XYZ file of C-alpha atoms in Angstrom:
672
model
C -39.233 -29.993 17.982
C -42.975 -30.742 17.485
C -43.338 -30.613 21.178
C -42.166 -26.913 21.278
C -44.664 -25.621 18.838
C -46.947 -24.575 21.656
C -44.072 -22.800 23.635
C -42.870 -21.226 20.194
C -46.404 -19.903 19.547
C -46.436 -18.326 23.047
C -43.231 -16.508 22.671
C -43.035 -15.766 18.886
C -46.675 -15.294 17.974
C -47.089 -12.459 15.458
C -49.812 -9.744 16.594
C -53.012 -10.702 14.981
C -52.482 -14.070 14.541
C -53.035 -17.189 16.797
C -50.019 -19.239 15.494
C -46.745 -18.773 13.631
C -46.934 -19.535 10.015
C -45.376 -22.847 8.941
C -42.570 -21.318 6.927
C -41.458 -19.193 9.922
C -41.846 -21.790 12.294
C -39.654 -23.979 10.197
C -36.826 -21.365 10.259
C -37.105 -20.919 14.004
C -37.032 -24.730 14.651
C -33.937 -25.056 12.206
C -31.969 -22.661 14.452
C -32.925 -24.490 17.557
C -32.055 -27.874 16.005
C -28.728 -26.667 14.361
C -27.274 -24.730 17.458
C -29.085 -27.026 20.230
C -30.725 -24.288 22.171
C -33.873 -24.048 24.284
C -37.055 -21.860 23.089
C -36.383 -19.416 25.824
C -32.811 -18.911 25.060
C -33.602 -18.324 21.432
C -36.251 -15.779 22.427
C -33.492 -14.095 24.466
C -31.563 -13.801 21.356
C -34.367 -12.734 19.213
C -35.093 -9.769 21.692
C -31.566 -8.739 21.491
C -31.763 -8.805 17.877
C -34.708 -6.626 17.929
C -32.890 -4.218 20.207
C -29.905 -3.946 17.613
C -32.102 -3.751 14.590
C -34.732 -1.247 16.141
C -37.580 -3.023 18.192
C -40.234 -0.909 16.673
C -39.513 -1.604 13.020
C -38.394 -5.368 13.559
C -41.374 -7.745 12.848
C -41.061 -11.446 12.609
C -41.637 -12.549 8.966
C -40.025 -14.892 6.746
C -37.237 -12.535 5.520
C -36.692 -11.440 9.029
C -36.401 -15.064 10.369
C -33.790 -16.025 7.722
C -31.613 -12.738 8.648
C -32.013 -13.674 12.388
C -30.812 -17.246 11.526
C -27.840 -15.790 9.830
C -27.249 -13.288 12.620
C -27.128 -16.071 15.245
C -24.754 -18.352 13.163
C -22.251 -15.178 12.775
C -22.458 -14.550 16.386
C -21.643 -18.138 17.321
C -18.729 -18.241 14.685
C -17.139 -15.241 16.125
C -17.707 -16.425 19.638
C -15.987 -19.513 18.774
C -12.842 -17.741 17.177
C -12.844 -15.610 20.607
C -12.581 -18.839 22.701
C -9.743 -20.007 20.587
C -7.970 -16.852 21.096
C -8.657 -16.953 25.005
C -7.253 -20.662 25.231
C -3.947 -19.556 23.331
C -3.729 -16.553 25.673
C -4.093 -18.830 28.696
C -1.153 -20.747 27.519
C 0.965 -17.586 27.402
C -0.135 -17.015 30.937
C -2.473 -14.128 29.843
C -6.065 -14.232 31.329
C -8.618 -12.375 29.454
C -11.242 -10.315 31.217
C -14.322 -12.838 32.051
C -17.586 -12.129 30.156
C -21.389 -12.832 30.668
C -22.767 -16.049 29.405
C -25.978 -17.147 28.305
C -26.836 -18.745 31.735
C -26.656 -15.233 33.394
C -30.003 -14.241 31.757
C -31.935 -14.741 34.630
C -29.569 -12.791 36.878
C -28.710 -9.104 36.840
C -26.457 -9.662 33.677
C -27.859 -8.712 30.306
C -28.198 -11.562 27.645
C -25.639 -10.585 25.414
C -22.974 -8.870 27.789
C -24.055 -5.470 26.122
C -23.697 -3.296 29.108
C -20.279 -4.782 30.150
C -17.772 -1.843 30.018
C -20.449 0.746 28.984
C -21.269 1.709 32.473
C -18.767 2.062 35.257
C -20.333 -0.594 37.630
C -21.435 -2.879 35.271
C -20.303 -6.380 36.832
C -18.545 -9.009 34.554
C -19.613 -12.632 35.290
C -17.476 -15.666 35.427
C -16.437 -17.869 32.361
C -18.465 -20.362 30.794
C -18.991 -23.670 32.994
C -18.781 -27.230 31.632
C -22.686 -27.436 31.732
C -23.038 -24.445 29.326
C -20.207 -25.065 26.851
C -22.679 -24.734 23.952
C -23.942 -21.454 24.881
C -22.344 -18.311 23.638
C -20.580 -15.723 25.478
C -21.754 -13.114 23.014
C -18.763 -10.721 23.555
C -17.506 -8.420 20.910
C -14.704 -10.583 19.117
C -11.181 -9.833 19.536
C -9.910 -8.184 16.534
C -6.762 -9.652 14.962
C -3.463 -8.030 15.753
C -4.956 -6.010 18.657
C -6.058 -8.907 20.570
C -4.554 -7.724 23.862
C -6.650 -4.599 23.706
C -9.171 -3.641 26.305
C -12.128 -4.074 24.053
C -15.174 -2.081 24.320
C -18.302 -4.369 24.108
C -20.721 -3.430 21.417
C -24.673 -3.803 21.065
C -24.200 -5.316 17.620
C -23.328 -8.893 16.710
C -19.645 -8.210 16.504
C -19.546 -6.344 13.145
C -17.357 -3.061 13.396
C -18.802 -0.036 11.523
C -16.862 2.490 9.658
C -17.125 4.833 12.330
C -16.543 2.547 15.418
C -13.013 2.176 17.184
C -11.007 -0.544 18.585
C -9.311 -0.321 21.758
C -5.581 -0.157 21.750
C -2.975 -1.894 23.598
C -2.906 -1.731 27.670
C -6.395 -0.275 27.157
C -5.231 3.216 25.868
C -7.424 4.633 23.304
C -6.035 6.028 20.073
C -6.104 9.986 19.768
C -8.848 11.154 17.708
C -7.704 12.419 14.210
C -9.392 15.822 14.990
C -7.393 16.250 18.004
C -4.001 15.474 16.386
C -1.042 17.602 17.329
C 0.817 19.762 14.958
C -1.518 19.341 11.892
C 0.066 21.152 8.661
C 3.590 21.361 10.297
C 6.327 21.235 7.891
C 9.006 18.676 9.103
C 11.474 19.028 6.045
C 11.836 21.285 3.136
C 14.013 21.198 0.023
C 14.648 24.249 -1.819
C 13.361 26.435 1.053
C 14.667 29.535 -0.783
C 11.945 28.983 -3.430
C 8.484 30.567 -2.738
C 5.386 28.703 -2.106
C 2.802 28.347 -4.646
C 0.148 31.217 -4.465
C -3.288 29.539 -4.681
C -5.456 31.474 -7.155
C -8.774 33.351 -6.146
C -10.629 30.758 -8.166
C -9.901 27.295 -9.723
C -8.432 27.485 -13.209
C -11.131 26.997 -16.064
C -8.933 24.497 -18.023
C -6.360 22.088 -16.330
C -2.857 23.450 -16.271
C -1.511 20.095 -16.455
C -1.234 17.685 -19.629
C -0.675 14.026 -18.533
C 1.182 11.838 -20.805
C 1.796 8.032 -20.147
C 5.483 7.280 -20.800
C 4.722 3.604 -20.117
C 2.811 1.158 -22.383
C -0.135 0.640 -19.935
C -1.612 -2.231 -22.381
C 1.301 -4.472 -21.408
C 0.404 -4.368 -17.681
C -3.040 -6.321 -18.387
C -1.237 -9.740 -18.474
C -2.553 -12.839 -16.806
C -1.006 -13.188 -13.247
C 0.031 -16.333 -11.649
C 0.866 -17.929 -14.989
C 4.626 -17.504 -14.939
C 6.855 -20.054 -16.868
C 10.451 -20.789 -15.610
C 11.991 -20.665 -19.022
C 10.381 -16.972 -19.585
C 11.754 -16.018 -16.077
C 15.136 -17.219 -16.660
C 15.407 -15.673 -20.101
C 14.339 -12.326 -18.523
C 16.953 -12.437 -15.911
C 19.575 -13.465 -18.411
C 18.761 -10.656 -20.736
C 19.120 -8.205 -18.248
C 22.887 -9.318 -17.508
C 23.624 -9.140 -21.423
C 22.052 -5.775 -21.674
C 24.025 -4.329 -18.775
C 27.187 -6.020 -20.430
C 26.265 -3.859 -23.483
C 25.927 -0.685 -21.617
C 29.265 -1.414 -19.824
C 31.114 -2.159 -22.907
C 29.693 1.150 -24.477
C 30.495 3.335 -21.733
C 34.209 2.250 -20.973
C 35.030 1.423 -24.685
C 36.025 -2.154 -23.981
C 36.827 -4.700 -26.660
C 34.698 -7.990 -26.782
C 37.863 -9.827 -25.573
C 37.970 -7.941 -22.382
C 34.880 -9.796 -21.063
C 35.169 -13.365 -19.887
C 33.371 -16.166 -17.681
C 34.158 -15.518 -14.146
C 33.326 -19.081 -13.296
C 36.394 -20.388 -15.459
C 39.686 -20.967 -13.974
C 42.221 -18.474 -15.698
C 45.280 -16.426 -14.748
C 44.218 -13.652 -17.260
C 42.442 -10.722 -15.923
C 38.888 -10.178 -17.300
C 35.650 -8.196 -16.868
C 32.781 -10.130 -15.543
C 29.420 -8.913 -15.811
C 26.694 -10.668 -13.448
C 24.107 -10.495 -10.781
C 24.964 -10.436 -7.060
C 23.434 -13.327 -5.265
C 23.844 -14.958 -1.980
C 24.846 -18.569 -1.173
C 22.705 -18.479 1.935
C 19.331 -17.051 0.585
C 17.837 -17.767 4.085
C 20.001 -15.267 5.757
C 21.031 -11.578 5.054
C 23.597 -10.907 2.349
C 27.220 -10.367 3.813
C 30.665 -10.386 2.411
C 31.252 -14.144 3.021
C 28.091 -15.041 1.359
C 28.707 -12.968 -1.897
C 28.363 -15.007 -5.252
C 28.356 -13.798 -8.953
C 25.669 -15.309 -11.012
C 26.469 -15.293 -14.598
C 24.219 -15.351 -17.745
C 23.804 -18.423 -19.916
C 25.631 -16.779 -22.890
C 28.697 -15.716 -20.864
C 29.178 -18.122 -18.108
C 26.405 -20.872 -18.665
C 24.437 -19.467 -15.779
C 27.167 -20.590 -13.138
C 27.495 -18.990 -9.811
C 30.929 -18.302 -8.482
C 32.072 -17.170 -4.976
C 33.074 -13.650 -5.008
C 35.917 -12.044 -3.092
C 35.661 -8.238 -2.722
C 38.052 -7.382 0.176
C 40.493 -5.525 -2.038
C 37.711 -3.033 -3.239
C 38.212 0.234 -1.632
C 34.533 0.928 -1.192
C 31.516 -0.661 -2.613
C 27.856 -1.609 -1.910
C 26.289 -4.822 -2.917
C 22.543 -6.245 -2.664
C 20.945 -9.311 -4.088
C 19.934 -8.809 -7.780
C 22.317 -5.788 -8.409
C 23.889 -6.174 -11.853
C 27.719 -5.447 -11.462
C 30.759 -5.262 -13.543
C 33.857 -6.475 -11.895
C 37.569 -6.496 -13.133
C 39.387 -9.429 -11.571
C 40.713 -13.048 -12.102
C 39.828 -16.663 -11.036
C 43.197 -18.291 -10.745
C 42.151 -21.121 -8.430
C 38.939 -21.837 -9.894
C 37.204 -21.479 -6.833
C 36.336 -17.906 -6.678
C 36.641 -14.768 -8.396
C 38.824 -12.070 -6.846
C 37.504 -8.660 -7.840
C 40.036 -5.950 -8.116
C 38.000 -3.038 -9.461
C 34.199 -2.353 -9.750
C 33.449 -0.613 -13.031
C 30.879 2.018 -13.112
C 27.507 1.224 -14.488
C 26.422 4.215 -16.708
C 23.372 5.963 -15.907
C 20.499 7.105 -18.236
C 20.724 10.717 -19.401
C 18.495 13.257 -17.630
C 15.006 14.292 -19.529
C 15.059 17.304 -21.735
C 12.650 18.945 -24.143
C 12.758 21.248 -26.890
C 12.781 25.217 -26.263
C 9.416 25.340 -28.340
C 7.908 22.800 -26.232
C 8.689 24.411 -23.012
C 7.106 27.759 -24.448
C 3.824 26.055 -24.929
C 3.823 24.546 -21.435
C 4.681 27.995 -19.971
C 1.886 29.343 -21.824
C -0.458 26.768 -20.525
C 0.383 27.727 -16.905
C 0.191 31.232 -17.476
C 3.911 32.324 -17.356
C 5.465 34.859 -19.592
C 9.019 34.517 -20.050
C 10.302 37.850 -18.757
C 12.743 39.145 -16.165
C 9.947 40.935 -14.317
C 7.692 38.202 -13.950
C 7.172 36.549 -10.654
C 6.783 32.496 -10.990
C 4.995 31.801 -7.464
C 1.703 32.638 -9.198
C 2.220 30.403 -12.250
C 3.903 27.622 -10.232
C 2.387 24.333 -10.135
C 0.788 22.735 -6.855
C 1.406 19.001 -6.797
C 0.276 17.101 -3.528
C 1.719 13.370 -3.308
C 0.588 11.021 -0.943
C 0.939 7.354 0.001
C -1.302 4.889 1.797
C -2.666 3.611 4.052
C -5.248 6.328 4.259
C -6.861 5.543 7.523
C -5.817 4.024 10.898
C -6.225 0.429 12.070
C -9.062 1.066 14.474
C -11.376 2.455 12.069
C -12.412 2.978 8.274
C -13.333 6.580 8.465
C -10.502 7.490 6.019
C -10.107 10.915 7.874
C -6.714 11.545 6.595
C -7.830 10.976 3.098
C -10.861 13.437 3.596
C -8.223 15.912 5.081
C -6.036 15.512 2.055
C -8.700 16.244 -0.458
C -9.578 19.138 1.520
C -6.267 20.410 1.515
C -6.190 20.056 -2.244
C -9.513 21.764 -2.648
C -8.430 24.845 -0.430
C -5.466 25.283 -2.360
C -6.771 24.559 -5.742
C -3.911 21.957 -6.375
C -3.204 21.291 -9.966
C -2.555 17.581 -9.275
C -3.191 15.068 -6.462
C -1.243 11.789 -6.635
C -2.791 9.045 -4.613
C -0.420 5.988 -4.433
C -1.572 2.868 -2.810
C -2.779 0.870 -0.748
C -5.893 2.856 -0.735
C -8.155 0.021 0.396
C -5.518 -2.015 2.354
C -5.635 -5.713 2.452
C -3.530 -5.471 5.702
C -6.121 -3.336 7.479
C -7.615 -5.696 10.244
C -11.051 -4.645 9.526
C -10.933 -5.037 5.669
C -8.835 -8.575 6.181
C -11.869 -9.828 8.363
C -14.746 -8.111 6.642
C -16.236 -7.163 9.928
C -17.356 -3.626 9.126
C -20.569 -1.847 7.920
C -21.165 0.536 5.115
C -22.220 3.865 6.091
C -26.260 4.321 6.861
C -26.548 6.325 3.729
C -25.005 3.539 1.438
C -27.400 3.033 -1.556
C -26.492 -0.910 -1.598
C -27.864 -3.775 0.599
C -25.003 -4.954 2.986
C -25.635 -8.612 2.236
C -24.811 -7.930 -1.441
C -22.152 -5.488 -1.020
C -18.709 -6.337 -2.255
C -15.008 -4.814 -1.720
C -15.552 -2.717 -4.937
C -18.752 -1.219 -3.417
C -17.043 -0.462 -0.180
C -14.205 1.326 -1.956
C -16.779 3.349 -4.229
C -18.636 4.407 -1.137
C -16.028 4.978 1.414
C -12.923 5.954 -0.582
C -14.604 7.351 -3.898
C -16.712 9.770 -1.882
C -14.094 12.414 -0.962
C -12.328 11.913 -4.426
C -15.635 12.829 -6.234
C -16.449 15.740 -3.969
C -12.716 17.088 -4.883
C -13.322 16.646 -8.499
C -16.659 18.752 -8.266
C -14.923 21.472 -6.114
C -11.846 21.659 -8.357
C -12.784 20.636 -11.749
C -9.311 21.471 -13.378
C -7.291 19.013 -11.037
C -5.713 16.095 -12.262
C -6.135 13.193 -9.677
C -3.575 10.243 -10.315
C -4.337 6.842 -8.511
C -1.574 4.256 -8.278
C -2.458 0.839 -7.109
C -0.426 -1.192 -4.488
C -0.320 -5.111 -4.310
C -1.848 -4.530 -0.916
C -5.001 -3.102 -2.623
C -8.000 -5.378 -2.068
C -9.891 -3.785 -4.892
C -7.125 -4.652 -7.567
C -7.493 -8.185 -8.862
C -3.773 -8.179 -9.993
C -1.982 -9.750 -7.443
C 1.575 -9.534 -8.641
C 4.008 -6.857 -9.446
C 3.979 -5.130 -12.137
C 0.498 -4.366 -11.658
C -2.438 -3.206 -13.716
C -4.421 -0.012 -12.919
C -7.516 0.389 -11.043
C -10.904 -0.375 -12.593
C -12.084 3.102 -12.925
C -15.609 2.579 -13.994
C -16.381 -0.143 -11.360
C -14.841 2.047 -8.720
C -17.079 5.101 -9.647
C -14.087 7.418 -10.084
C -14.558 10.713 -11.608
C -13.422 11.903 -15.169
C -10.594 13.795 -13.381
C -9.002 10.701 -11.885
C -6.616 9.146 -13.902
C -5.781 5.461 -13.163
C -2.243 4.171 -13.901
C -0.129 1.050 -13.278
C 2.411 0.128 -10.406
C 5.170 1.243 -11.528
C 4.615 3.988 -13.952
C 6.555 6.767 -15.761
C 4.231 9.552 -16.699
C 4.750 13.408 -17.739
C 3.107 16.304 -16.048
C 3.594 18.867 -18.838
C 7.310 18.520 -19.381
C 7.965 16.742 -15.967
C 9.239 13.263 -16.237
C 7.656 11.479 -12.936
C 8.481 7.969 -11.962
C 6.188 6.203 -9.292
C 6.551 2.794 -7.683
C 4.237 2.004 -4.770
C 6.506 -0.894 -3.692
C 8.731 -0.067 -0.664
C 12.095 -0.827 -2.458
C 14.043 1.444 -0.116
C 13.215 -0.512 3.164
C 14.144 -3.771 1.161
C 17.484 -2.404 0.146
C 18.323 -1.026 3.556
C 17.677 -4.475 4.947
C 19.713 -6.310 2.301
C 22.583 -4.047 1.559
C 26.139 -5.255 2.311
C 28.940 -2.665 2.250
C 32.594 -3.013 1.621
C 34.795 -0.378 3.378
C 33.496 2.766 4.103
C 30.363 3.639 1.944
C 30.780 6.370 -0.659
C 27.585 8.201 0.496
C 27.254 7.882 4.225
C 23.723 9.210 4.200
C 21.511 6.348 3.871
C 18.522 8.077 2.335
C 20.613 9.427 -0.434
C 22.377 6.135 -0.969
C 19.598 3.678 -1.265
C 17.884 5.684 -4.304
C 21.048 5.862 -6.046
C 20.942 2.008 -6.363
C 17.655 2.392 -7.894
C 18.759 5.070 -10.374
C 21.994 3.306 -11.221
C 20.218 -0.031 -11.904
C 17.669 1.671 -14.120
C 14.596 -0.238 -12.529
C 11.899 0.506 -9.974
C 12.673 -2.758 -8.144
C 16.276 -3.955 -8.746
C 16.337 -6.424 -5.760
C 16.150 -10.133 -6.426
C 14.911 -12.155 -5.070
C 12.476 -10.075 -2.866
C 12.733 -9.939 0.922
C 11.113 -12.878 2.690
C 7.444 -12.055 3.904
C 8.295 -13.407 7.330
C 11.025 -10.927 7.654
C 9.004 -7.786 6.911
C 7.268 -5.646 9.654
C 4.134 -7.671 10.575
C 0.717 -6.848 9.211
C -2.281 -6.047 11.384
C -4.094 -9.109 10.360
C -4.772 -12.161 12.371
C -1.700 -14.023 10.580
C 0.547 -11.013 10.974
C 2.212 -11.920 7.604
C 2.960 -8.994 5.445
C 1.913 -9.093 1.661
C 5.467 -8.561 0.710
C 6.581 -8.576 -2.921
C 4.741 -10.875 -5.045
C 6.819 -10.482 -8.149
C 6.115 -11.807 -11.634
C 9.620 -12.279 -12.888
C 8.318 -13.049 -16.396
C 7.368 -9.193 -16.642
C 10.073 -7.736 -14.753
C 11.104 -6.010 -17.814
C 7.985 -3.619 -17.185
C 9.638 -2.102 -14.298
C 12.684 -0.831 -16.172
C 13.452 2.698 -17.224
C 13.584 3.002 -20.883
C 15.427 6.115 -22.410
C 15.983 8.858 -19.531
C 16.221 9.215 -15.882
C 12.984 10.660 -14.344
C 12.998 14.302 -13.193
C 10.867 13.154 -9.980
C 11.150 9.894 -8.400
C 8.579 8.915 -5.803
C 9.361 5.924 -3.692
C 7.007 5.568 -0.672
C 8.698 3.714 2.003
C 8.197 3.074 5.924
C 11.708 4.839 6.349
C 11.881 8.430 7.497
C 10.080 10.639 4.996
C 12.541 12.857 2.818
C 13.066 14.803 -0.330
C 16.595 14.665 -1.718
C 18.525 15.314 -5.011
C 20.409 12.232 -6.120
C 22.132 12.183 -9.441
C 20.058 15.148 -10.771
C 16.819 13.193 -9.761
C 14.427 14.723 -7.163
C 13.639 11.640 -4.858
C 10.676 11.808 -2.483
C 9.411 9.664 -0.063
C 6.194 11.159 1.196
C 5.658 8.767 4.125
C 2.350 7.377 4.646
C -0.864 9.589 5.173
C -1.889 7.296 8.210
C 0.136 5.198 10.169
C -1.337 2.169 12.101
C -2.218 4.329 15.273
C -1.386 7.925 14.298
C -1.408 10.620 11.468
C 1.316 10.566 8.985
C 2.595 12.904 6.320
C 2.545 13.779 2.613
C 4.553 15.901 0.426
C 3.734 19.189 -1.390
C 5.597 20.190 -4.561
C 5.814 23.840 -5.883
C 7.306 23.405 -9.402
C 8.130 26.884 -10.600
C 8.173 27.265 -14.671
C 11.256 26.763 -16.462
C 12.945 29.945 -17.543
C 14.800 29.832 -20.863
C 17.769 31.996 -21.595
C 18.870 33.350 -24.778
C 21.451 30.654 -24.831
C 18.869 28.085 -24.627
C 17.318 29.342 -27.688
C 20.222 29.793 -29.819
C 20.801 26.287 -31.345
C 17.664 25.229 -33.455
C 16.598 21.791 -32.708
C 18.741 21.384 -29.424
C 17.111 20.274 -26.158
C 17.523 21.656 -23.103
C 17.434 20.046 -19.404
C 14.450 20.487 -17.208
C 16.214 20.984 -14.102
C 13.272 20.167 -11.802
C 15.775 19.634 -8.991
C 16.696 23.294 -9.004
C 13.079 24.831 -9.433
C 10.926 22.555 -7.370
C 10.414 23.157 -3.676
C 9.138 20.163 -1.714
C 7.659 20.529 1.724
C 7.121 17.109 3.670
C 4.106 18.095 5.742
C 2.190 16.464 8.627
C -1.382 15.717 7.700
């Protein structure tokens, strides 16, 4: 490299000096030595770097030389990944569009292929030949999961900014969010006879909602990835034994009525156990049904289950059931009857407590009073909150604007908010906004969340100080260090969230005034649909009503066990294409149980069709995702009217009255 000093000075000399300083010269020579490139080729790279960074402001000093060195390294690494993808595409018979090479510098082509695809007549040159294998093509790298797209070249080094877009399959661009069709359209309404909430002229001075956690949040701060098999087995065993107590009390059974389903006997017994499959790698079916007993009642043995004689039943792995039947041969348990699992009682409050709440929301309990003006306005949404081709988070901005315009009392944001399955977040190939107050090289995902996601949330809190914003994490959230379910809350201070934001666990049971609200970010409905096995005709033909009933009956936010294999879930948009799935920490499975009452409102976000239904006196809502991979999504808006108390409700002192949210809440599923 010493022979190139004179040539380096002629190319890279700093104005006002005759030679390059030794420290800068050492950095430049290091780039040439590491990547085996000539002075002239390096100079072309430097010119392209100056164009990208701003040629008038970019001066060659030690700091710039080191940044340039890092930039060249990143470009070559991305180019290597792009070549790997092209080779795999050739094996499938798919030929990528040829791009410019470094050898074309002297021709009409530009050094980095910057103009390719930007002007209609820009030629695309041939592939890299054998003599220039070490020279980069400098094309914009193929983004994972959209690798067949007609990619638009970029004058950058391959990083994608939060405002740039990725071409979609077959070269068709995604429709801009601002040009979306049917924005604000209501696609489903429950209790449409109830009036919509009337927005006040100005936001309330004080919050109309008092938030109370019905879950012990401190228990969720456990150490993940430290599960012990003995603890896990005890948790699974205890759940079977607990349900045995529920069944015995509900059906008034003697202790002698219960027995071991795995023991050979001609006597009829009641067996309580967990449904499982003898072929875990395949979907549960009637031929693979087995009943898993607890260690106390059946030594933890599994016995094949015959249910053909049952008139109508639904089964899924992990379901706790009580079956009446016999095991005459010792080879299988023949079920004759499936006993009903008792459900938890509905939520209720004292009339005096409801009077205090009605006073807080401005409702006077009289026949002439209209309730629309005093009804609560609650908006419920679920992630993702941006499309796969950008990090603009336009749906989140639109949602916050909607909450600001209507002076919403509560906004519930269910994760993922910063989705690890987003292709740009998964690769890290994105830039922060220009006005970010942090150096890009030092930025973390927490900083990115605080700037990109936290911005609209803080502006909403400033516009409507009385609002309550509830953030529920997901196992797909890149900024939550808790990698397993049940999951601890977001770190509020680190993410720069306002005081109106309340971070809760996943899952969680909270009270908005008197309303008991159960929320889980995990898509249990999709998993249940995939694993459910039905005997005869189902009791409930509507799948969207049948699946939530399993959750309510089992008294758990995620009664499925084991979870669905990640490889069988819808593919993620990352390079691997493997979904996050359900990283379940069995030792803390009890944190997902319902304790004393059924929730008034159960929010279960799912990839299934958005809906709002009343199931077993529980208002079940799937708001859908605010943003789909390539299109806008939906959210749910709740108008909850006050609880009117009758004279009969007040007659008996100390008697609680039901909330009956399913009768006084209007739910609209709305396009964002």
